[in-house]
Coordinates of C-alpha atoms in Angstrom, one line a residue:
X1308 CA 100.2 -5.7 140.7
X1309 CA 97.4 -4.5 142.7
X1310 CA 99.7 -2.0 144.6
X1311 CA 101.4 -0.9 141.2
X1312 CA 97.7 0.1 139.7
X1313 CA 96.7 1.9 143.1
X1314 CA 100.4 3.8 143.0
X1315 CA 100.0 4.8 139.6
X1316 CA 97.4 7.4 140.3
X1317 CA 98.9 8.8 143.1
X1318 CA 102.3 9.2 141.2
X1319 CA 100.6 11.4 138.3
X1320 CA 98.4 13.6 140.9
X1321 CA 102.3 14.1 142.3
X1322 CA 104.0 14.7 138.9
X1323 CA 101.0 17.3 138.1
X1324 CA 101.1 18.9 141.3
X1325 CA 104.7 19.6 141.9
X1326 CA 106.7 19.5 138.2
X1327 CA 105.8 22.8 137.5
X1328 CA 108.2 24.1 140.6
X1329 CA 110.9 22.4 139.7
X1330 CA 112.4 24.7 137.5
X1331 CA 112.5 27.2 140.1
X1332 CA 113.7 24.9 143.4
X1333 CA 116.3 24.3 140.7
X1334 CA 117.0 28.0 140.7
X1335 CA 116.4 28.1 144.5
X1336 CA 119.0 25.1 145.3
X1337 CA 121.6 26.8 143.2
X1338 CA 120.7 30.2 145.1
X1339 CA 121.8 27.8 148.2
X1340 CA 125.2 25.8 147.5
X1341 CA 126.5 28.0 144.1
X1342 CA 126.8 24.6 142.3
X1343 CA 124.6 24.2 139.1
X1344 CA 125.6 19.7 139.5
X1345 CA 124.7 19.6 142.9
X1346 CA 121.5 21.7 142.8
X1347 CA 120.5 19.0 140.1
X1348 CA 121.2 16.5 142.5
X1349 CA 119.7 18.1 145.5
X1350 CA 116.4 18.7 143.3
X1351 CA 116.3 15.1 142.7
X1352 CA 116.7 14.2 146.5
X1353 CA 114.0 16.9 147.5
X1354 CA 111.4 15.1 145.1
X1355 CA 112.0 11.7 146.1
X1356 CA 111.5 12.8 149.7
X1357 CA 108.8 14.5 148.6
X1358 CA 107.3 11.7 146.8
X1359 CA 107.7 9.3 150.2
X1360 CA 106.0 11.7 152.3
X1361 CA 103.4 12.8 149.7
X1362 CA 100.6 10.6 151.1
X1363 CA 100.8 12.5 154.5
X1364 CA 100.6 15.7 153.1
X1365 CA 97.4 17.2 154.0
X1366 CA 97.5 21.0 152.8
X1367 CA 98.0 22.6 155.7
X1368 CA 100.6 24.5 153.2
X1369 CA 100.3 25.2 149.5
X1370 CA 101.8 22.3 147.6
X1371 CA 105.0 25.2 146.7
X1372 CA 106.1 26.0 150.2
X1373 CA 105.8 22.4 151.2
X1374 CA 108.3 21.6 148.4
X1375 CA 110.3 24.6 149.3
X1376 CA 110.5 23.1 152.9
X1377 CA 111.8 20.2 151.8
X1378 CA 114.3 21.6 149.3
X1379 CA 115.4 23.9 151.6
X1380 CA 116.4 21.4 154.6
X1381 CA 117.7 18.8 151.7
X1382 CA 120.3 22.2 151.0
X1383 CA 121.0 22.9 154.6
X1384 CA 121.6 19.3 155.5
X1385 CA 124.0 18.9 152.4
X1386 CA 125.8 22.1 153.5
X1387 CA 126.8 21.0 156.9
X1388 CA 130.0 18.6 155.8
X1389 CA 131.0 21.1 152.5
X1390 CA 133.3 24.4 152.6
X1391 CA 131.5 27.3 150.8
X1392 CA 132.4 27.8 147.0
X1393 CA 134.0 30.9 146.3
X1394 CA 135.3 32.8 143.2
X1395 CA 139.2 33.7 143.1
X1396 CA 137.9 37.4 144.5
X1397 CA 136.4 36.0 147.6
X1398 CA 139.7 34.3 148.4
X1399 CA 142.0 37.4 148.7
X1400 CA 142.6 41.1 146.9
X1401 CA 143.3 41.5 143.4
X1402 CA 147.4 40.7 142.4
X1403 CA 149.0 43.6 141.2
X1404 CA 152.0 42.0 140.2
X1405 CA 153.6 41.6 136.7
X1406 CA 156.1 39.0 135.4
X1407 CA 154.8 35.9 136.6
X1408 CA 151.7 34.0 134.5
X1409 CA 148.7 32.9 137.0
X1410 CA 149.6 30.1 139.5
X1411 CA 146.1 27.6 139.9
X1412 CA 145.2 26.1 143.1
X1413 CA 146.0 22.4 144.1
X1414 CA 143.0 20.1 143.1
X1415 CA 141.0 19.9 146.3
X1416 CA 141.8 23.2 148.2
X1417 CA 139.2 25.4 147.3
X1418 CA 135.6 24.7 145.9
X1419 CA 134.8 27.1 143.1
X1420 CA 131.7 28.5 142.7
X1421 CA 129.8 27.1 139.1
X1422 CA 127.9 29.1 136.3
X1423 CA 124.5 28.2 136.0
X1424 CA 123.2 27.6 132.0
X1425 CA 120.1 30.7 131.9
X1426 CA 118.4 27.7 130.1
X1427 CA 118.0 25.6 133.1
X1428 CA 115.9 28.0 135.0
X1429 CA 114.5 30.3 132.1
X1430 CA 110.6 31.3 133.6
X1431 CA 107.9 32.0 130.7
X1432 CA 109.0 34.3 128.3
X1433 CA 105.6 35.4 128.7
X1434 CA 106.1 36.8 132.5
X1435 CA 108.7 39.9 131.9
X1436 CA 108.5 40.5 135.8
X1437 CA 109.6 36.6 136.7
X1438 CA 112.2 36.9 133.7
X1439 CA 114.0 40.0 135.5
X1440 CA 113.4 38.7 138.9
X1441 CA 115.3 35.5 138.1
X1442 CA 118.2 37.5 136.2
X1443 CA 118.5 40.0 139.5
X1444 CA 118.4 36.6 141.6
X1445 CA 121.0 34.7 139.7
X1446 CA 124.1 37.2 139.3
X1447 CA 127.1 35.8 139.7
X1448 CA 127.7 38.6 141.9
X1449 CA 125.0 38.0 144.6
X1450 CA 125.7 34.5 144.4
X1451 CA 128.8 34.5 145.2
X1452 CA 128.1 37.1 148.2
X1453 CA 125.6 34.5 149.4
X1454 CA 128.0 31.9 149.7
X1455 CA 129.8 33.9 152.4
X1456 CA 126.3 33.5 154.5
X1457 CA 126.0 31.1 157.3
X1458 CA 123.7 28.7 155.7
X1459 CA 120.4 29.7 157.7
X1460 CA 120.9 33.4 156.9
X1461 CA 121.6 32.2 153.4
X1462 CA 117.9 30.4 153.4
X1463 CA 116.4 33.3 155.5
X1464 CA 117.9 36.0 152.8
X1465 CA 116.5 33.8 149.9
X1466 CA 113.1 32.7 151.0
X1467 CA 112.7 36.2 152.4
X1468 CA 113.8 39.0 150.0
X1469 CA 114.0 36.9 146.8
X1470 CA 111.2 34.3 147.0
X1471 CA 109.0 36.6 148.9
X1472 CA 107.8 34.3 151.5
X1473 CA 106.3 36.0 154.5
X1474 CA 108.3 35.9 157.6
X1475 CA 105.7 33.8 159.2
X1476 CA 105.8 31.2 156.2
X1477 CA 109.7 31.6 156.4
X1478 CA 109.9 30.4 159.9
X1479 CA 107.5 27.4 159.0
X1480 CA 109.6 26.2 156.2
X1481 CA 112.9 26.4 158.8
X1482 CA 111.1 25.1 161.5
X1483 CA 112.3 28.1 163.6
X1484 CA 110.1 31.6 164.8
X1485 CA 109.2 34.2 163.5
X1486 CA 111.4 36.5 165.7
X1487 CA 114.2 34.1 164.9
X1488 CA 113.7 34.9 160.9
X1489 CA 113.4 38.7 161.2
X1490 CA 116.8 38.6 163.1
X1491 CA 118.4 36.4 160.7
X1492 CA 117.3 38.4 158.0
X1493 CA 118.8 41.6 159.3
X1494 CA 122.1 40.0 160.0
X1495 CA 122.2 38.5 156.5
X1496 CA 121.1 41.9 155.0
X1497 CA 124.3 43.8 156.9
X1498 CA 126.8 40.7 156.1
X1499 CA 125.8 41.1 152.2
X1500 CA 126.3 44.9 152.3
X1501 CA 129.6 44.0 153.4
X1502 CA 130.6 41.4 151.1
X1503 CA 128.8 42.3 147.8
X1504 CA 130.3 44.8 145.5
X1505 CA 128.2 48.1 144.4
X1506 CA 125.1 47.2 142.3
X1507 CA 125.8 47.9 139.0
X1508 CA 123.4 48.5 136.0
X1509 CA 124.0 45.7 134.2
X1510 CA 122.7 45.5 130.9
X1511 CA 120.3 42.2 130.2
X1512 CA 121.6 39.5 127.9
X1513 CA 119.4 40.2 124.8
X1514 CA 120.3 44.3 124.9
X1515 CA 122.1 44.6 121.9
X1516 CA 125.1 46.6 123.6
X1517 CA 125.7 43.6 125.8
X1518 CA 125.7 41.0 122.6
X1519 CA 128.1 43.6 120.8
X1520 CA 130.2 43.8 124.0
X1521 CA 130.2 39.5 124.1
X1522 CA 130.8 39.6 120.4
X1523 CA 133.9 41.9 120.8
X1524 CA 135.4 39.3 123.9
X1525 CA 134.9 36.5 121.6
X1526 CA 136.5 38.0 118.7
X1527 CA 139.5 39.0 120.7
X1528 CA 140.4 35.9 122.0
X1529 CA 139.8 34.4 118.8
X1530 CA 141.5 36.8 117.1
X1531 CA 144.5 37.2 120.0
X1532 CA 143.7 40.9 120.1
X1533 CA 144.6 42.8 123.0
X1534 CA 144.1 46.3 121.4
X1535 CA 140.7 44.6 120.6
X1536 CA 140.3 43.5 124.2
X1537 CA 140.9 47.0 125.5
X1538 CA 138.4 48.0 123.7
X1539 CA 135.9 46.1 125.3
X1540 CA 136.8 46.1 129.2
X1541 CA 135.9 49.0 131.3
X1542 CA 138.9 50.9 132.9
X1543 CA 138.2 49.5 136.5
X1544 CA 137.1 46.3 134.8
X1545 CA 138.4 42.6 136.6
X1546 CA 139.5 39.7 135.6
X1547 CA 139.4 36.3 137.5
X1548 CA 139.9 32.5 136.7
X1549 CA 138.9 29.4 138.3
X1550 CA 141.0 27.6 139.5
X1551 CA 143.7 30.8 139.7
X1552 CA 144.0 32.3 143.2
X1553 CA 145.1 35.4 141.4
X1554 CA 142.8 38.0 140.0
X1555 CA 143.1 41.3 138.5
X1556 CA 141.9 44.6 138.7
X1557 CA 142.0 47.5 136.3
X1558 CA 141.9 47.2 132.5
X1559 CA 145.6 48.2 132.2
X1560 CA 146.6 44.8 133.9
X1561 CA 143.9 42.5 132.7
X1562 CA 145.0 43.4 129.6
X1563 CA 148.4 42.9 130.1
X1564 CA 148.2 39.2 131.7
X1565 CA 145.8 38.0 129.1
X1566 CA 148.3 39.6 126.1
X1567 CA 151.4 37.7 128.2
X1568 CA 150.1 34.7 129.0
X1569 CA 146.1 33.4 127.5
X1570 CA 145.6 34.8 124.4
X1571 CA 148.2 33.2 122.5
X1572 CA 147.9 33.2 118.6
X1573 CA 144.5 33.9 116.3
X1574 CA 143.2 30.5 116.0
X1575 CA 144.0 29.1 119.5
X1576 CA 140.5 29.9 121.2
X1577 CA 136.6 29.3 119.7
X1578 CA 134.3 30.4 121.5
X1579 CA 130.2 30.0 121.0
X1580 CA 128.0 32.9 122.5
X1581 CA 125.2 31.6 125.0
X1582 CA 124.0 33.1 128.9
X1583 CA 124.5 32.2 132.3
X1584 CA 123.3 33.7 135.7
X1585 CA 121.3 36.2 133.7
X1586 CA 124.3 37.4 132.2
X1587 CA 126.1 37.0 128.4
X1588 CA 128.2 34.0 128.4
X1589 CA 130.0 31.9 125.9
X1590 CA 131.4 28.2 125.9
X1591 CA 135.0 28.3 125.4
X1592 CA 137.2 26.1 123.3
X1593 CA 141.1 25.8 122.8
X1594 CA 143.2 24.3 120.5
X1595 CA 144.7 21.4 121.6
X1596 CA 149.0 19.6 120.0
X1597 CA 146.7 17.7 117.6
X1598 CA 145.2 20.6 116.3
X1599 CA 141.2 19.5 117.5
X1600 CA 139.6 22.5 119.2
X1601 CA 138.5 20.9 122.4
X1602 CA 136.3 21.9 125.3
X1603 CA 137.8 24.2 127.8
X1604 CA 135.3 25.9 130.1
X1605 CA 133.0 28.9 130.1
X1606 CA 133.2 32.7 130.9
X1607 CA 130.5 34.9 131.9
X1608 CA 131.1 38.7 131.4
X1609 CA 129.3 41.6 133.5
X1610 CA 128.4 43.7 130.5
X1611 CA 127.7 47.5 131.3
X1612 CA 126.8 50.7 129.3
X1613 CA 130.4 51.8 129.5
X1614 CA 131.9 48.5 128.7
X1615 CA 132.5 44.5 130.5
X1616 CA 133.3 45.6 134.2
X1617 CA 133.6 41.8 135.2
X1618 CA 135.2 38.6 133.4
X1619 CA 135.1 35.3 135.4
X1620 CA 136.3 32.7 133.4
X1621 CA 135.8 28.7 134.4
X1622 CA 138.2 26.5 133.8
X1623 CA 136.2 23.1 133.8
X1624 CA 135.5 21.2 130.1
X1625 CA 132.7 19.6 132.0
X1626 CA 131.0 22.7 131.7
X1627 CA 130.3 23.1 128.0
X1628 CA 128.4 19.8 127.6
X1629 CA 126.8 21.1 130.7
X1630 CA 125.4 24.0 128.5
X1631 CA 124.7 21.6 125.7
X1632 CA 127.5 22.1 123.8
X1633 CA 129.9 19.3 121.9
X1634 CA 133.5 18.5 123.7
X1635 CA 135.1 19.2 120.1
X1636 CA 134.5 22.5 118.3
X1637 CA 132.0 21.3 115.2
X1638 CA 133.8 21.7 111.5

């Protein structure tokens, strides 16, 4: 009992000093591993390790950089035995054939990237600069590109260019030299330039034009209206969906595939608007044989002033609950 009473003030002090960083550490772990579920687990592990070593923390670094050191190394350890997480566009070029339905990849063959609900990491609304930085650094295309970097290069790039740690601070976090950090950053930038699509001027989720595009996409599905879908997509739009290997480029091909194999009949689909990765998104329900609208997954859009440039659908019913919605569409 005595030891418990002594430990309580330490736990309270630990929580007071560290809990305010939990949101940004979750975003950091997600950037590193590309999975919201894994990021949650890694943050929990990071806080457990931090608590165990808290008594030895002597303030030689800030509490924030100390936590980032723990979380980054937890992520690097976790990434060693794991394959990278990808989207279909990270596997091969677009499929320009027509006449065959998309074929799912065998379970376990590929580790797929996951979306991240904005609600999990949203900075305080009274800090617009932080909101903008957070959204830009969590865009789906950027996260997909990061996954192709070697893990330590990924960590260096994130620590230096997203979190604005100095080269010396990054070297301390990664137990390496400043020269190694500078070299790793140069290689990471060059590799990411090869991987990441040309940056686009994406509309913010709150922009009325972005919401109109999301509403149009939802309406096209719920009405099974290929013509409306054609109005929503940009001429050079791309369409990809996990767990399917094939993906499409160009509005005409995207609409043909959706019309032939996906849209079905009016009433087959229902969607609820949300936001993920700093982009407009929706959770998706599909009507089953018994008539119930059951969780099907989530879709994330890349909205621009000239239409939606990219659609990524994640066929994972568990994502609906992760975004805070019920498994069955409410009456």
